[in-house]
Amino acid sequence: MNAEIIAVGSELLLGQIVNTNAQFISKGLADIGVNVFYHTVAGDNQNRLTSVIQTAKSRSNLLIFTGGLGPTKDDLTKETVANVFQKELVHDEVSLTYITNYFLQTNREMTPNNKKQALIIKDSTILPNDNGMAPGMAFIHEDVTCILLPGPPSEMRPMFNKYAIPYLHSRLDVHTKLHSRVLRFFGIGESVLETKLQDLIEKQSNPTIAPLASEHEVTIRLTASHSDESTARKLLDDTEQEILKRAGSYLYGYDDDTLERQTLNTLQKHNLTVASAESLTGGLFSKAVTDLPGASSVYSGGVVVYSTALKQSMLRLPDTIVEKHGVVSIECAKWMAEEIRKQTKADYGISFTGVAGPEEQEEKPAGTVFIAISDKDQTSSFSLKLAGSRKSIREKTVKYGFRYLNQLVKKGQ
């Protein structure tokens, strides 16, 4: 089956709301083995929506619509769909009674246009709306299946799960499921990782391999298609092992893992704390930690020491380091990490210094980064040469900090 999701609403095109419905439906269809090849958005215009439907039914045999089932004049979905497929619209008496009773019970006037919400395409299967007024509907015309769902997510999601999915199972004999696993990599670019896996990607069939760059990381989504879950898992396991032979040193997690969450979990597991001293990153590390629930159990606190004078006064940075090495140096980073650990009595101290750009500092180019991590036994330091915007350099620096800290904590336990 080749599915196309058509979201209807000018507010989507204007950027006033985000099309989360398409994402939700795509995931639900993937879980039952239905391929989604197109996402389309159309405004509240009958001519343009007609054109969209004509194109969609020429290339897809499952069309799922969201939005445009309400009472106003710009709610045109079912009227347009009915016209394209030469279907008649009729009032569903059950839905009309439900809508009428709702207005009576809430002591509100029912304007005539609300009756429009009870209109359905003749001979379609009604999908009840347990959380709103306008029912959904589904029908098959020749070899094209159409499902119409309301736009509000609070109505669409339960209707899709409770009624649309069973409809697809019963009418279209969908049994094969898609099973996915996301591998998360850090410290390697998308193009480099793809090069390492080029032969696997070229010969992929089942599972499929899809690299994707996001938030300064790279993910690989493996998707296996099979009716038997254990067989699908074996397919995923075998492909994952081939990938890890080539790039396993960059793998840090799976599915919804994040470097930040993983590091916090590692510190919590070993009952350890960390404190931070930030120059280059200006508090981004502190924010990333404290954004996570449970951060108070592992994060002692931190300081942003952006100026040289503040580094000297708050962290007692010696004049000799400033004069001999500068504040953009390994030596400065080490001192900062050690001093913040001692002052806060944390188990680990982490520091960040460097040049975010765009100008040079201390004759060092933008992207020069130094990170240090101190514990009671030793201080480790890391030098990086990063590229990108000022914002990107700072964000990537924090990511590297979490990665290094997580590795050192695991190694030390």
PDB file of C-alpha atoms in Angstrom, residues 108-253:
ATOM      1  CA  ARG A 108     -26.175  26.806  23.718  1.00  0.00           C
ATOM      2  CA  GLU A 109     -27.860  27.865  20.506  1.00  0.00           C
ATOM      3  CA  MET A 110     -27.291  25.473  17.618  1.00  0.00           C
ATOM      4  CA  THR A 111     -26.787  27.540  14.500  1.00  0.00           C
ATOM      5  CA  PRO A 112     -27.834  25.955  11.167  1.00  0.00           C
ATOM      6  CA  ASN A 113     -24.254  25.538   9.972  1.00  0.00           C
ATOM      7  CA  ASN A 114     -23.579  23.003  12.722  1.00  0.00           C
ATOM      8  CA  LYS A 115     -25.766  20.535  10.855  1.00  0.00           C
ATOM      9  CA  LYS A 116     -23.029  20.509   8.234  1.00  0.00           C
ATOM     10  CA  GLN A 117     -20.826  18.549  10.642  1.00  0.00           C
ATOM     11  CA  ALA A 118     -23.238  15.620  10.417  1.00  0.00           C
ATOM     12  CA  LEU A 119     -22.836  15.381   6.621  1.00  0.00           C
ATOM     13  CA  ILE A 120     -21.083  12.205   5.493  1.00  0.00           C
ATOM     14  CA  ILE A 121     -20.202  10.701   2.139  1.00  0.00           C
ATOM     15  CA  LYS A 122     -22.961   8.252   1.219  1.00  0.00           C
ATOM     16  CA  ASP A 123     -22.199   4.573   1.859  1.00  0.00           C
ATOM     17  CA  SER A 124     -18.990   5.383   3.733  1.00  0.00           C
ATOM     18  CA  THR A 125     -18.043   3.721   7.003  1.00  0.00           C
ATOM     19  CA  ILE A 126     -18.551   6.201   9.838  1.00  0.00           C
ATOM     20  CA  LEU A 127     -15.666   6.723  12.266  1.00  0.00           C
ATOM     21  CA  PRO A 128     -17.274   8.041  15.475  1.00  0.00           C
ATOM     22  CA  ASN A 129     -15.883  11.181  17.056  1.00  0.00           C
ATOM     23  CA  ASP A 130     -15.739  10.418  20.789  1.00  0.00           C
ATOM     24  CA  ASN A 131     -14.089  13.748  21.540  1.00  0.00           C
ATOM     25  CA  GLY A 132     -15.888  16.197  19.242  1.00  0.00           C
ATOM     26  CA  MET A 133     -18.770  16.623  16.837  1.00  0.00           C
ATOM     27  CA  ALA A 134     -17.771  15.931  13.232  1.00  0.00           C
ATOM     28  CA  PRO A 135     -17.528  12.194  12.520  1.00  0.00           C
ATOM     29  CA  GLY A 136     -14.773  10.764  10.394  1.00  0.00           C
ATOM     30  CA  MET A 137     -15.470   8.464   7.472  1.00  0.00           C
ATOM     31  CA  ALA A 138     -13.838   5.919   5.208  1.00  0.00           C
ATOM     32  CA  PHE A 139     -14.713   4.504   1.805  1.00  0.00           C
ATOM     33  CA  ILE A 140     -13.159   2.628  -1.093  1.00  0.00           C
ATOM     34  CA  HIS A 141     -13.616   3.867  -4.644  1.00  0.00           C
ATOM     35  CA  GLU A 142     -12.250   1.510  -7.265  1.00  0.00           C
ATOM     36  CA  ASP A 143      -8.726   0.852  -5.951  1.00  0.00           C
ATOM     37  CA  VAL A 144      -8.349   3.996  -3.810  1.00  0.00           C
ATOM     38  CA  THR A 145      -9.182   4.031  -0.098  1.00  0.00           C
ATOM     39  CA  CYS A 146     -10.028   7.371   1.491  1.00  0.00           C
ATOM     40  CA  ILE A 147     -10.124   8.124   5.206  1.00  0.00           C
ATOM     41  CA  LEU A 148     -11.299  11.527   6.431  1.00  0.00           C
ATOM     42  CA  LEU A 149     -10.335  12.606   9.948  1.00  0.00           C
ATOM     43  CA  PRO A 150     -10.913  15.823  11.916  1.00  0.00           C
ATOM     44  CA  GLY A 151      -8.113  18.347  12.275  1.00  0.00           C
ATOM     45  CA  PRO A 152      -7.831  18.945  16.046  1.00  0.00           C
ATOM     46  CA  PRO A 153      -5.284  16.420  17.387  1.00  0.00           C
ATOM     47  CA  SER A 154      -7.432  15.782  20.464  1.00  0.00           C
ATOM     48  CA  GLU A 155     -10.137  14.438  18.129  1.00  0.00           C
ATOM     49  CA  MET A 156      -7.989  13.005  15.340  1.00  0.00           C
ATOM     50  CA  ARG A 157      -5.600  10.858  17.391  1.00  0.00           C
ATOM     51  CA  PRO A 158      -8.160   8.790  19.322  1.00  0.00           C
ATOM     52  CA  MET A 159     -10.302   8.405  16.192  1.00  0.00           C
ATOM     53  CA  PHE A 160      -7.312   7.216  14.188  1.00  0.00           C
ATOM     54  CA  ASN A 161      -6.214   4.685  16.809  1.00  0.00           C
ATOM     55  CA  LYS A 162      -9.642   3.412  17.802  1.00  0.00           C
ATOM     56  CA  TYR A 163     -11.429   3.355  14.448  1.00  0.00           C
ATOM     57  CA  ALA A 164      -9.195   4.038  11.430  1.00  0.00           C
ATOM     58  CA  ILE A 165      -6.530   1.453  12.250  1.00  0.00           C
ATOM     59  CA  PRO A 166      -9.086  -1.365  12.815  1.00  0.00           C
ATOM     60  CA  TYR A 167     -10.781  -0.314   9.569  1.00  0.00           C
ATOM     61  CA  LEU A 168      -7.519  -0.760   7.679  1.00  0.00           C
ATOM     62  CA  HIS A 169      -6.911  -4.119   9.317  1.00  0.00           C
ATOM     63  CA  SER A 170     -10.381  -5.460   8.544  1.00  0.00           C
ATOM     64  CA  ARG A 171     -10.882  -4.088   5.037  1.00  0.00           C
ATOM     65  CA  LEU A 172      -7.399  -4.098   3.577  1.00  0.00           C
ATOM     66  CA  ASP A 173      -5.907  -7.205   5.148  1.00  0.00           C
ATOM     67  CA  VAL A 174      -2.856  -5.400   6.511  1.00  0.00           C
ATOM     68  CA  HIS A 175      -0.735  -7.841   8.513  1.00  0.00           C
ATOM     69  CA  THR A 176       2.917  -7.066   7.873  1.00  0.00           C
ATOM     70  CA  LYS A 177       4.352  -4.615  10.378  1.00  0.00           C
ATOM     71  CA  LEU A 178       7.304  -2.271  10.205  1.00  0.00           C
ATOM     72  CA  HIS A 179       9.752  -2.567  13.102  1.00  0.00           C
ATOM     73  CA  SER A 180      12.217   0.274  13.548  1.00  0.00           C
ATOM     74  CA  ARG A 181      15.324   0.928  15.606  1.00  0.00           C
ATOM     75  CA  VAL A 182      17.240   4.193  15.763  1.00  0.00           C
ATOM     76  CA  LEU A 183      21.018   4.145  16.289  1.00  0.00           C
ATOM     77  CA  ARG A 184      22.449   7.422  17.597  1.00  0.00           C
ATOM     78  CA  PHE A 185      25.984   8.553  16.769  1.00  0.00           C
ATOM     79  CA  PHE A 186      28.056  11.519  17.906  1.00  0.00           C
ATOM     80  CA  GLY A 187      31.436  12.822  16.768  1.00  0.00           C
ATOM     81  CA  ILE A 188      31.087  11.712  13.163  1.00  0.00           C
ATOM     82  CA  GLY A 189      29.523  13.616  10.264  1.00  0.00           C
ATOM     83  CA  GLU A 190      26.625  12.303   8.212  1.00  0.00           C
ATOM     84  CA  SER A 191      28.675  12.130   4.995  1.00  0.00           C
ATOM     85  CA  VAL A 192      31.555  10.262   6.671  1.00  0.00           C
ATOM     86  CA  LEU A 193      29.213   7.781   8.310  1.00  0.00           C
ATOM     87  CA  GLU A 194      27.343   7.236   5.054  1.00  0.00           C
ATOM     88  CA  THR A 195      30.645   6.582   3.267  1.00  0.00           C
ATOM     89  CA  LYS A 196      31.542   3.910   5.823  1.00  0.00           C
ATOM     90  CA  LEU A 197      28.180   2.240   5.224  1.00  0.00           C
ATOM     91  CA  GLN A 198      27.910   2.844   1.477  1.00  0.00           C
ATOM     92  CA  ASP A 199      27.869  -0.796   0.403  1.00  0.00           C
ATOM     93  CA  LEU A 200      25.262  -1.685   3.049  1.00  0.00           C
ATOM     94  CA  ILE A 201      23.062   1.214   1.958  1.00  0.00           C
ATOM     95  CA  GLU A 202      23.362   0.318  -1.732  1.00  0.00           C
ATOM     96  CA  LYS A 203      22.283  -3.301  -1.232  1.00  0.00           C
ATOM     97  CA  GLN A 204      19.645  -2.588   1.448  1.00  0.00           C
ATOM     98  CA  SER A 205      16.267  -4.216   1.069  1.00  0.00           C
ATOM     99  CA  ASN A 206      14.991  -5.509   4.382  1.00  0.00           C
ATOM    100  CA  PRO A 207      15.902  -3.865   6.709  1.00  0.00           C
ATOM    101  CA  THR A 208      16.258  -0.450   5.121  1.00  0.00           C
ATOM    102  CA  ILE A 209      19.001   1.919   6.326  1.00  0.00           C
ATOM    103  CA  ALA A 210      18.269   5.640   6.531  1.00  0.00           C
ATOM    104  CA  PRO A 211      20.963   8.060   7.817  1.00  0.00           C
ATOM    105  CA  LEU A 212      19.750  11.408   9.152  1.00  0.00           C
ATOM    106  CA  ALA A 213      21.621  14.385  10.595  1.00  0.00           C
ATOM    107  CA  SER A 214      19.967  16.239  13.469  1.00  0.00           C
ATOM    108  CA  GLU A 215      20.992  18.498  16.353  1.00  0.00           C
ATOM    109  CA  HIS A 216      24.753  18.055  15.791  1.00  0.00           C
ATOM    110  CA  GLU A 217      24.349  14.282  15.807  1.00  0.00           C
ATOM    111  CA  VAL A 218      23.721  11.588  13.238  1.00  0.00           C
ATOM    112  CA  THR A 219      21.036   8.934  13.514  1.00  0.00           C
ATOM    113  CA  ILE A 220      20.458   5.805  11.490  1.00  0.00           C
ATOM    114  CA  ARG A 221      16.953   4.405  11.341  1.00  0.00           C
ATOM    115  CA  LEU A 222      16.790   0.694  10.609  1.00  0.00           C
ATOM    116  CA  THR A 223      13.371  -0.539   9.496  1.00  0.00           C
ATOM    117  CA  ALA A 224      12.496  -4.198   9.043  1.00  0.00           C
ATOM    118  CA  SER A 225       9.244  -5.375   7.505  1.00  0.00           C
ATOM    119  CA  HIS A 226       7.866  -8.674   8.769  1.00  0.00           C
ATOM    120  CA  SER A 227       4.722 -10.091  10.343  1.00  0.00           C
ATOM    121  CA  ASP A 228       6.759 -11.918  12.993  1.00  0.00           C
ATOM    122  CA  GLU A 229       8.357  -9.642  15.585  1.00  0.00           C
ATOM    123  CA  SER A 230      11.190 -12.015  16.518  1.00  0.00           C
ATOM    124  CA  THR A 231      12.176 -12.404  12.864  1.00  0.00           C
ATOM    125  CA  ALA A 232      12.128  -8.633  12.405  1.00  0.00           C
ATOM    126  CA  ARG A 233      14.290  -8.195  15.507  1.00  0.00           C
ATOM    127  CA  LYS A 234      16.810 -10.693  14.117  1.00  0.00           C
ATOM    128  CA  LEU A 235      16.972  -8.749  10.854  1.00  0.00           C
ATOM    129  CA  LEU A 236      17.595  -5.539  12.782  1.00  0.00           C
ATOM    130  CA  ASP A 237      20.223  -7.154  15.019  1.00  0.00           C
ATOM    131  CA  ASP A 238      22.200  -8.547  12.089  1.00  0.00           C
ATOM    132  CA  THR A 239      22.229  -5.214  10.262  1.00  0.00           C
ATOM    133  CA  GLU A 240      23.157  -3.312  13.402  1.00  0.00           C
ATOM    134  CA  GLN A 241      26.160  -5.562  13.986  1.00  0.00           C
ATOM    135  CA  GLU A 242      27.424  -4.859  10.475  1.00  0.00           C
ATOM    136  CA  ILE A 243      27.104  -1.125  11.098  1.00  0.00           C
ATOM    137  CA  LEU A 244      28.862  -1.294  14.462  1.00  0.00           C
ATOM    138  CA  LYS A 245      31.840  -3.080  12.916  1.00  0.00           C
ATOM    139  CA  ARG A 246      32.480   0.095  10.934  1.00  0.00           C
ATOM    140  CA  ALA A 247      31.325   2.886  13.235  1.00  0.00           C
ATOM    141  CA  GLY A 248      30.695   1.386  16.657  1.00  0.00           C
ATOM    142  CA  SER A 249      33.064   3.770  18.437  1.00  0.00           C
ATOM    143  CA  TYR A 250      30.718   6.669  17.633  1.00  0.00           C
ATOM    144  CA  LEU A 251      27.521   4.987  18.826  1.00  0.00           C
ATOM    145  CA  TYR A 252      26.201   6.360  22.090  1.00  0.00           C
ATOM    146  CA  GLY A 253      22.572   5.267  22.280  1.00  0.00           C
TER     147      GLY A 253
END
